[in-house]
mmCIF file of C-alpha atoms in Angstrom:
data_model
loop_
_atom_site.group_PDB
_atom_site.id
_atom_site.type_symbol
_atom_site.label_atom_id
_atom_site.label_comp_id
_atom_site.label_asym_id
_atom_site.label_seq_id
_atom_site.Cartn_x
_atom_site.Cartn_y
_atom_site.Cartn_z
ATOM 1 C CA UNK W 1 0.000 0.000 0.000
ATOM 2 C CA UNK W 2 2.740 2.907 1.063
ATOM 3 C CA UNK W 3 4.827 1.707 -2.157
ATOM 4 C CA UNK W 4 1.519 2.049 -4.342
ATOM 5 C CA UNK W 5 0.680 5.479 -2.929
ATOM 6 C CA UNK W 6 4.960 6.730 -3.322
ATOM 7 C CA UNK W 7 4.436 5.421 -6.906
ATOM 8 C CA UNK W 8 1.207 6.844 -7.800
ATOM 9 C CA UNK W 9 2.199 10.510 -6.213
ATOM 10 C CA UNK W 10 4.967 10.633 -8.483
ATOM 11 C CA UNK W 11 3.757 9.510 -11.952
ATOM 12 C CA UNK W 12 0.849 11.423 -11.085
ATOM 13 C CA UNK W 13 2.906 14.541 -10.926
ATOM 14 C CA UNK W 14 4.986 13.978 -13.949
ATOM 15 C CA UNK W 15 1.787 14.027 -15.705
ATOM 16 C CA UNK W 16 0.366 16.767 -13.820
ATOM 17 C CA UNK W 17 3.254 19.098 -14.435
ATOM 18 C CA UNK W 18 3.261 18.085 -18.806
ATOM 19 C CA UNK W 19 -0.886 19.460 -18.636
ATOM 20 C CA UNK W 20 -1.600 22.876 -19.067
ATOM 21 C CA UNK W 21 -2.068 24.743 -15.680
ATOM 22 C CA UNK W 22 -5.806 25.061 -14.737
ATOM 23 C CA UNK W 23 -6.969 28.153 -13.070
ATOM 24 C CA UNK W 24 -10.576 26.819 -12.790
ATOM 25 C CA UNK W 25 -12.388 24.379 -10.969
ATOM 26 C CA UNK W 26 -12.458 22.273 -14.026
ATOM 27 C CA UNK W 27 -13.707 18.470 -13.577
ATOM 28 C CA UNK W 28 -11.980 18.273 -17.141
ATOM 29 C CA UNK W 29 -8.900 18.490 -16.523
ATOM 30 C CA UNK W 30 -9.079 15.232 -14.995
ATOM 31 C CA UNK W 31 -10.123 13.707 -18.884
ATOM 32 C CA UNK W 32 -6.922 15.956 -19.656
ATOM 33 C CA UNK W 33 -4.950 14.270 -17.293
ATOM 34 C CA UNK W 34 -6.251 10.261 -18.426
ATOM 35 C CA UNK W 35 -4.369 11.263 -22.087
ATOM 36 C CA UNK W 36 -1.437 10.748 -20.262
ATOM 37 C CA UNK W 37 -0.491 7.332 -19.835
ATOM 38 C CA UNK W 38 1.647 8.357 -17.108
ATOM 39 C CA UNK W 39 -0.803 9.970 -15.313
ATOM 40 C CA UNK W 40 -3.205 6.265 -16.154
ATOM 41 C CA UNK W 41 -0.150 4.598 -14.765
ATOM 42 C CA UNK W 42 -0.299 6.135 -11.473
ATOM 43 C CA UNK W 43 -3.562 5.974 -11.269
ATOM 44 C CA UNK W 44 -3.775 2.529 -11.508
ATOM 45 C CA UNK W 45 -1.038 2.308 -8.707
ATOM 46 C CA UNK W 46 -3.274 4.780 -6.984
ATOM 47 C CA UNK W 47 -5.870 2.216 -7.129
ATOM 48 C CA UNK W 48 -3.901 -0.779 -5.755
ATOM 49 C CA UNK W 49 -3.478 1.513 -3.081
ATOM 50 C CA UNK W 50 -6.815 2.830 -2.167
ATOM 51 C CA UNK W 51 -8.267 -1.335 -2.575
ATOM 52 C CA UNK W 52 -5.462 -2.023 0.257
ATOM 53 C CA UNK W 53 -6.337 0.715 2.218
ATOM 54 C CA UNK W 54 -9.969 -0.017 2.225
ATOM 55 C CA UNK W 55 -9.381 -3.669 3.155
ATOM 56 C CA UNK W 56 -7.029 -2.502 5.581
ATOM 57 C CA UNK W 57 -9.727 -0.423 7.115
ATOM 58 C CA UNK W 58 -12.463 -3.122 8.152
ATOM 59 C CA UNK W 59 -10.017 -3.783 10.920
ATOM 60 C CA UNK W 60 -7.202 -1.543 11.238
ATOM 61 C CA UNK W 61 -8.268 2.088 13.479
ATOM 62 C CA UNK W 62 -7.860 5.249 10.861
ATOM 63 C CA UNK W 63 -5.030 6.393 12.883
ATOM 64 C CA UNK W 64 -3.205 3.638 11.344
ATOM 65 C CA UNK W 65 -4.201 3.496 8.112
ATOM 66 C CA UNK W 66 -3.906 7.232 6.975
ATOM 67 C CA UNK W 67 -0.611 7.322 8.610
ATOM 68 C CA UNK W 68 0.626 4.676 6.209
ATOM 69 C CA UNK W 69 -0.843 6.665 3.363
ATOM 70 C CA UNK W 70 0.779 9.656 4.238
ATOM 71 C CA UNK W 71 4.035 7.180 4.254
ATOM 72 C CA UNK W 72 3.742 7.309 0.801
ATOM 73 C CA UNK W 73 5.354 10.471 0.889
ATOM 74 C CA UNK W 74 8.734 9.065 1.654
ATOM 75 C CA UNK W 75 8.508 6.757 -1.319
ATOM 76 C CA UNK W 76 7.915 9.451 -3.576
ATOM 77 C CA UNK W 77 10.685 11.773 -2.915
ATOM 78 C CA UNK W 78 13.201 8.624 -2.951
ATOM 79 C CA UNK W 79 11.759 8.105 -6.188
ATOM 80 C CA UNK W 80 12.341 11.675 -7.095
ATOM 81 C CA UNK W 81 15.606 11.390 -6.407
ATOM 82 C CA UNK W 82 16.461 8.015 -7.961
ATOM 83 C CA UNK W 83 14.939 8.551 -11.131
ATOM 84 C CA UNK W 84 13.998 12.488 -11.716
ATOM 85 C CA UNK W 85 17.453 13.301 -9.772
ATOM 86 C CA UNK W 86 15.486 15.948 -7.150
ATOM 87 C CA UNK W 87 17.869 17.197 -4.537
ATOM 88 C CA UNK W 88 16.206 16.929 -1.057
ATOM 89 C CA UNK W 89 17.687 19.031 1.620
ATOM 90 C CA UNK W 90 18.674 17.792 4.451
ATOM 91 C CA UNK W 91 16.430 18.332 6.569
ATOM 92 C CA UNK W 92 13.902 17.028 4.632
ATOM 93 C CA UNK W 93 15.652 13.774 4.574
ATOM 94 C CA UNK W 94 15.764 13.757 8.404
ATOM 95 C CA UNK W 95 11.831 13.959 8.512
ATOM 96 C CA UNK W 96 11.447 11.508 6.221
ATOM 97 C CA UNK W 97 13.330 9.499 8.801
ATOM 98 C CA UNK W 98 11.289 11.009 11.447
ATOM 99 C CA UNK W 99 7.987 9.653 8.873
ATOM 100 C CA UNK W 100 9.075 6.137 9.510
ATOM 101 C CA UNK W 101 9.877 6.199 12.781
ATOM 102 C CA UNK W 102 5.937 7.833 13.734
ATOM 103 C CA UNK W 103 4.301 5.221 11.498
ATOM 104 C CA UNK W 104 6.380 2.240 13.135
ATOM 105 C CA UNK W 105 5.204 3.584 16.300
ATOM 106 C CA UNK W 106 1.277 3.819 14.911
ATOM 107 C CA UNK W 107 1.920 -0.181 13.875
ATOM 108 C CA UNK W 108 2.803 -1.369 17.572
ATOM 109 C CA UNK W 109 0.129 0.775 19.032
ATOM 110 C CA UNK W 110 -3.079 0.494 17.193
ATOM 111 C CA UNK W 111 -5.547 -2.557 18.139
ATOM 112 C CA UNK W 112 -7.411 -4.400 15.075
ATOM 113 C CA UNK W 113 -11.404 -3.994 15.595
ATOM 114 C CA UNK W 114 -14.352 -3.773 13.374
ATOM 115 C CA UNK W 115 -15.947 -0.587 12.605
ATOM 116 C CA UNK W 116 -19.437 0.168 14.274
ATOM 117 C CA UNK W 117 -22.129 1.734 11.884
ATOM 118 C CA UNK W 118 -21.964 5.039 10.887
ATOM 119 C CA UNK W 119 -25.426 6.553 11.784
ATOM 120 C CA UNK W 120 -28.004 9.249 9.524
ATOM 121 C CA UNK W 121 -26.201 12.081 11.013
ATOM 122 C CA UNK W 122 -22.596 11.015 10.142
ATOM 123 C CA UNK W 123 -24.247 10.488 6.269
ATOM 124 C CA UNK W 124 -25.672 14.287 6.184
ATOM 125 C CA UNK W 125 -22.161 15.493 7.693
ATOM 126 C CA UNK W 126 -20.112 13.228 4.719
ATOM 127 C CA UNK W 127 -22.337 15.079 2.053
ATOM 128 C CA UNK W 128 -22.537 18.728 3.791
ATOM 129 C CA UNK W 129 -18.201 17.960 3.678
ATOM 130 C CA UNK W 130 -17.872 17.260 0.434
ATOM 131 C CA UNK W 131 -20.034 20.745 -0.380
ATOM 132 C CA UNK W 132 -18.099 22.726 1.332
ATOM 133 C CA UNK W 133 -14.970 20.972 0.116
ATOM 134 C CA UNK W 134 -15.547 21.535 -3.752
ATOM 135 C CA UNK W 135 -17.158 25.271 -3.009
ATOM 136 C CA UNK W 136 -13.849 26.344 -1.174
ATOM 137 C CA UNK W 137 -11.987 24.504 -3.693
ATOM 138 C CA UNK W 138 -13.823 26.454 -6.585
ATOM 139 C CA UNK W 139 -12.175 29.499 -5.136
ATOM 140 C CA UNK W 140 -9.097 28.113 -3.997
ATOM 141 C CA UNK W 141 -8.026 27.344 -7.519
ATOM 142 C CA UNK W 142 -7.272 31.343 -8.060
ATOM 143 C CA UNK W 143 -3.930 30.708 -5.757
ATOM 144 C CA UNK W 144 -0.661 30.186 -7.528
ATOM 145 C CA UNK W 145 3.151 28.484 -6.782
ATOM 146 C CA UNK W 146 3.834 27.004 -3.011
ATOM 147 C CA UNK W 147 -0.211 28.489 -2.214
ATOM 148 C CA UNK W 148 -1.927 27.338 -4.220
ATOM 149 C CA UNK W 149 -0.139 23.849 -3.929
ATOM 150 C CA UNK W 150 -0.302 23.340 0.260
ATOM 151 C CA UNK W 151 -3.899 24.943 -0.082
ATOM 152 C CA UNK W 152 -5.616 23.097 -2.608
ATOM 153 C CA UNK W 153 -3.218 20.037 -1.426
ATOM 154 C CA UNK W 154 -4.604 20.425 2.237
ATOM 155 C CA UNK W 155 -8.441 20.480 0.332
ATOM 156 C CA UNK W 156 -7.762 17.701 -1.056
ATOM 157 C CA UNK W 157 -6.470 15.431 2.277
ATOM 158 C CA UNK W 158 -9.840 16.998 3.835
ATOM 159 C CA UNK W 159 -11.852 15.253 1.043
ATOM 160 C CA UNK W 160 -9.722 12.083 0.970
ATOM 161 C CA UNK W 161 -10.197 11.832 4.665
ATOM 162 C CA UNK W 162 -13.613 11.902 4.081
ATOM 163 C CA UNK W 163 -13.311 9.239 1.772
ATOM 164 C CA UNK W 164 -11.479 6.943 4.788
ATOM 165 C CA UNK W 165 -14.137 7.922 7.331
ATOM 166 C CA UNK W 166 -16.938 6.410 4.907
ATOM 167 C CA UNK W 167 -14.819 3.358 3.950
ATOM 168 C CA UNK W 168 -14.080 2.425 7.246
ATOM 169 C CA UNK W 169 -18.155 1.126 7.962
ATOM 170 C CA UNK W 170 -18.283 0.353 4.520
ATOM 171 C CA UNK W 171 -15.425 -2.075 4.555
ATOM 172 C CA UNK W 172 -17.520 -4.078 7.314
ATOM 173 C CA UNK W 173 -20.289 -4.619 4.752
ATOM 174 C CA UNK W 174 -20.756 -8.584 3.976
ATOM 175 C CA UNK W 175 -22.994 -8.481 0.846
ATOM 176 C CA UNK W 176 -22.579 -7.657 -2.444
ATOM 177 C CA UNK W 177 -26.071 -6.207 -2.872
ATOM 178 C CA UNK W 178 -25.607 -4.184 1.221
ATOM 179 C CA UNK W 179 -22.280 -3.112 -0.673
ATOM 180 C CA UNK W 180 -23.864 -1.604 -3.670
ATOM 181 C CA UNK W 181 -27.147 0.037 -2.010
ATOM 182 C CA UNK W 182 -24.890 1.495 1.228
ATOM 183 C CA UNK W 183 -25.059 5.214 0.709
ATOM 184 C CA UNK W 184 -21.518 5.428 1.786
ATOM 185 C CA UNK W 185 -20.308 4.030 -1.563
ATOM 186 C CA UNK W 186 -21.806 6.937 -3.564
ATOM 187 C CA UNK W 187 -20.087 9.035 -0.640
ATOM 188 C CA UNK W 188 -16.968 7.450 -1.140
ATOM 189 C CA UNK W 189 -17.177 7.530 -4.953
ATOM 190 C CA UNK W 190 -17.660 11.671 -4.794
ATOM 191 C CA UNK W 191 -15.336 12.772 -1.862
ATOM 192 C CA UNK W 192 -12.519 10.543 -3.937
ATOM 193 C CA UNK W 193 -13.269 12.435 -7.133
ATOM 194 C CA UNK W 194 -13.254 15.805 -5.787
ATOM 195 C CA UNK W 195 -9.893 14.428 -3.629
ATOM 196 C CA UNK W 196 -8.051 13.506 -7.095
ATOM 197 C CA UNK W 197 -8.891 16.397 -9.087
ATOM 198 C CA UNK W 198 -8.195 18.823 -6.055
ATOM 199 C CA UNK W 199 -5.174 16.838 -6.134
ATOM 200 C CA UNK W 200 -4.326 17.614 -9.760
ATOM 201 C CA UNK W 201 -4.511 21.070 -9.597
ATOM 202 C CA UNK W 202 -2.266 21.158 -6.385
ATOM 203 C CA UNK W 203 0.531 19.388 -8.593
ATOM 204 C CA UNK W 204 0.261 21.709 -11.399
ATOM 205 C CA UNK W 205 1.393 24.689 -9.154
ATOM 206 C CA UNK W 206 4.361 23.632 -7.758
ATOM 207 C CA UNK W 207 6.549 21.102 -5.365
ATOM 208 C CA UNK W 208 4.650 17.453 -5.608
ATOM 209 C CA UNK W 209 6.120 17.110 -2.204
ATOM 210 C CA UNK W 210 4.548 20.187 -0.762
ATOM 211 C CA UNK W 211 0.889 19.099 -2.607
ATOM 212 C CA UNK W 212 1.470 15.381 -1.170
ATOM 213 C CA UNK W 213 2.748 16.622 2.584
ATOM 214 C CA UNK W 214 -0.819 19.489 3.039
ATOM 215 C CA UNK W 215 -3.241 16.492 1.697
ATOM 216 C CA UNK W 216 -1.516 14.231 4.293
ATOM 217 C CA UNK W 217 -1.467 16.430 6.971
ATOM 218 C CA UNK W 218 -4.604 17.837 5.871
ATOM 219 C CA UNK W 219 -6.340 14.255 5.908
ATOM 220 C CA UNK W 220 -5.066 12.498 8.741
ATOM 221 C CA UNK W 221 -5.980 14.149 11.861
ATOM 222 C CA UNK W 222 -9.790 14.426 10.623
ATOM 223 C CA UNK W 223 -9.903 10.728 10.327
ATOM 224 C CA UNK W 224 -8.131 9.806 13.535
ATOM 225 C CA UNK W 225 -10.737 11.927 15.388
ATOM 226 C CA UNK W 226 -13.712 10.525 14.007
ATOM 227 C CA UNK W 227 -12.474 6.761 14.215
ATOM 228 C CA UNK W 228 -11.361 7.280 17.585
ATOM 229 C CA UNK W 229 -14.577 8.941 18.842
ATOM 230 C CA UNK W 230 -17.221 7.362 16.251
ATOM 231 C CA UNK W 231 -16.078 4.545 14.696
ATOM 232 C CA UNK W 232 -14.521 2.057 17.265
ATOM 233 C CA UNK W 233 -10.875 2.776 16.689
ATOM 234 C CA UNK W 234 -8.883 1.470 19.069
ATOM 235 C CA UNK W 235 -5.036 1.453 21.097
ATOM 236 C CA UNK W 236 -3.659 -1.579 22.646
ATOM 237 C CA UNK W 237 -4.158 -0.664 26.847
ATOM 238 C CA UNK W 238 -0.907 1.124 28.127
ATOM 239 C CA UNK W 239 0.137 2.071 24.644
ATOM 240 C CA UNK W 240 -1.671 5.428 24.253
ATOM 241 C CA UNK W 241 1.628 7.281 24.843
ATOM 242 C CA UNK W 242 3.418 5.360 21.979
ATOM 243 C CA UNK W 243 0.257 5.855 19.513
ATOM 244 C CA UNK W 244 0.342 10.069 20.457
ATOM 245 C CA UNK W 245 3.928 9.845 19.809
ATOM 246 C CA UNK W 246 3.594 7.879 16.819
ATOM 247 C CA UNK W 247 1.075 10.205 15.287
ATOM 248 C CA UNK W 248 2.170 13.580 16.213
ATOM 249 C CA UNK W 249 6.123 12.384 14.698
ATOM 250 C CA UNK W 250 4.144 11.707 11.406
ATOM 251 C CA UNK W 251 1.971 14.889 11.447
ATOM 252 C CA UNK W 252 5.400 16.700 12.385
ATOM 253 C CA UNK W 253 6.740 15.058 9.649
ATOM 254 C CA UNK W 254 5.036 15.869 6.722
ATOM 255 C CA UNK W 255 3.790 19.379 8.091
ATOM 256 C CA UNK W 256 7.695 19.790 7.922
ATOM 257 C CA UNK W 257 8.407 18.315 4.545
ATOM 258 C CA UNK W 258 5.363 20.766 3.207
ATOM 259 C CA UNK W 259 7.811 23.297 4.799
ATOM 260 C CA UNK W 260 10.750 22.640 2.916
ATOM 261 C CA UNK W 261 9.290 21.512 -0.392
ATOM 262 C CA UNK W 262 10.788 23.611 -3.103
ATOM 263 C CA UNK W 263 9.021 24.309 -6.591
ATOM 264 C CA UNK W 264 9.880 20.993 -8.706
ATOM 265 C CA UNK W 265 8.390 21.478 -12.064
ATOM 266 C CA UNK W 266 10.437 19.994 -14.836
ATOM 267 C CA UNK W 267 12.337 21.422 -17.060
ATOM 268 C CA UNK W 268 10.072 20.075 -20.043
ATOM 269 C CA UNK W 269 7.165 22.339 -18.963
ATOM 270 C CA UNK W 270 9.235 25.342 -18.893
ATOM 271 C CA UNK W 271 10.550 24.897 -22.542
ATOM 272 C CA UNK W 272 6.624 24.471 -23.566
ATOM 273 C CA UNK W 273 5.836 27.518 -21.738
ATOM 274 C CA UNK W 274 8.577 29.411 -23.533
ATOM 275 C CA UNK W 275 7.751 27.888 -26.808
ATOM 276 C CA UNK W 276 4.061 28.933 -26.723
ATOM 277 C CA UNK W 277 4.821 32.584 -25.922
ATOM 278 C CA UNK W 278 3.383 31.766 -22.035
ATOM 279 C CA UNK W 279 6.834 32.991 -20.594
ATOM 280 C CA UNK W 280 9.074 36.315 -21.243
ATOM 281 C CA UNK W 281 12.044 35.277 -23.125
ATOM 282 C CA UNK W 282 15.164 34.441 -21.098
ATOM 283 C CA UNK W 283 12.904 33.890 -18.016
ATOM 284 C CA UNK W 284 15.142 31.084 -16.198
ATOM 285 C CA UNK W 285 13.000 27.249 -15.873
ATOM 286 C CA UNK W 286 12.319 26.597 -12.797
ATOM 287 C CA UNK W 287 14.744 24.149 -11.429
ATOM 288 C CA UNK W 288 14.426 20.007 -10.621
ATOM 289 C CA UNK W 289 14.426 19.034 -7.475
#
């Protein structure tokens, strides 16, 4: 699941960064986006990820689970710098080591346990969410560079979050036809939508890293609340300490690497913007990370 998520953040970027920036809340940018087969690619792995996740989630508290999401993030920036030779500070590199060591801490804390139902009022606050989600999203889209990235990034963790809170019941469900006519799928279905194409636009305006880091941050503490309090999340007795630890080392972690995220759009992009008259001649391309 975290190697899906590292791959799918980065091929999803490529491709974000090779589309032509959107300053609209435009749903079609996301048909824009599936021309790419790199952007397909990480979908797919994006996919692979979210199945594991959900199955992960019928007995694994939120807590948990969204951590290891957000360990994604690691994955991607080695894979930046394996293959698209980005240069990650060093401190950066320290809370990516700081990542791990809040997630391993999340793993020996958190107590497998079935989700209880979520009730008629948790179903009104899912939809009333996503609402407000895509309305401040519609304006959100106006912000440009390390902004626009961390805001519509953090937008997008909010809606993804969502996402976990309704799969986590959902996961419990034993039969195809309860599966199909439980209003949390359609939930799920819409909050993941808006979640990917609030996603794509965070990409487009800067450091993947930064975009990746807000919708982790952004998404995880949501979720822990409302599986803790709602949905029967649960911490091995005498291991509370360990699981605040664990999940205030990963919030610090990629609240930090949104920090030090530098602008990462390739080189490519630049040359196209230059070629079609969209920047001043001799402007310098903004550099790889």
């Amino acid at each position: 699941m975290i190697v899906a998520y590292g791959f799918a953040n980065l091929l999803q970027s490529v491709a974000a960064a090779r589309t032509t920036v959107h300053h609209t809340f435009d749903p079609g940018l996301l048909l824009r986006l599936a021309g790419h087969r790199t952007y397909l690619v990480g979908l797919a792995c994006q996919v692979g990820g979210f199945v594991l996740a959900f199955l992960a989630r019928r007995d694994l508290p939120l807590f948990l689970v969204q951590a290891s999401v957000a360990a994604g993030l690691g994955v991607t920036a080695i894979l930046g710098v394996l293959v698209l030779k980005w240069r990650l500070p060093t401190a950066e590199v320290a809370l990516l080591v700081l990542l791990v060591v809040g997630v391993t801490g999340l793993v020996l804390s958190a107590q497998p346990a079935q989700s209880r139902p979520l009730g008629p009022a948790g179903l009104v606050a899912l939809a009333a969410a996503l609402a407000v989600i895509a309305v401040v999203g519609f304006f959100a889209v106006r912000l440009h560079g390390s902004p626009g990235s961390v805001a519509l990034g953090s937008l997008a963790g909010l809606a993804f979050s969502a996402a976990a809170v309704a799969a986590r019941p959902l996961a419990a469900v034993t039969s195809v036809e309860g599966f199909v006519r439980d209003p949390l799928l359609y939930l799920l279905v819409a909050h993941s939508l808006v979640g990917q194409l609030l996603l794509g636009l965070a990409m487009q305006r800067g450091s993947t890293t930064a975009a990746v880091a807000a919708m982790d941050a952004a998404g995880a503490v949501p979720a822990a609340i409302v599986g803790l309090l709602l949905l029967n999340d649960k911490i091995w007795p005498g291991r509370e300490w360990l699981a605040a630890l664990g999940f205030l080392a990963t919030l610090a972690a990629v609240i930090g690497l949104t920090r030090y995220a530098e602008p990462q759009h390739h080189h490519e992009v630049a040359a196209r913007e230059h070629a079609r008259g969209m920047l001043p001649a001799g402007a310098p391309a903004r550099p790889r990370r």
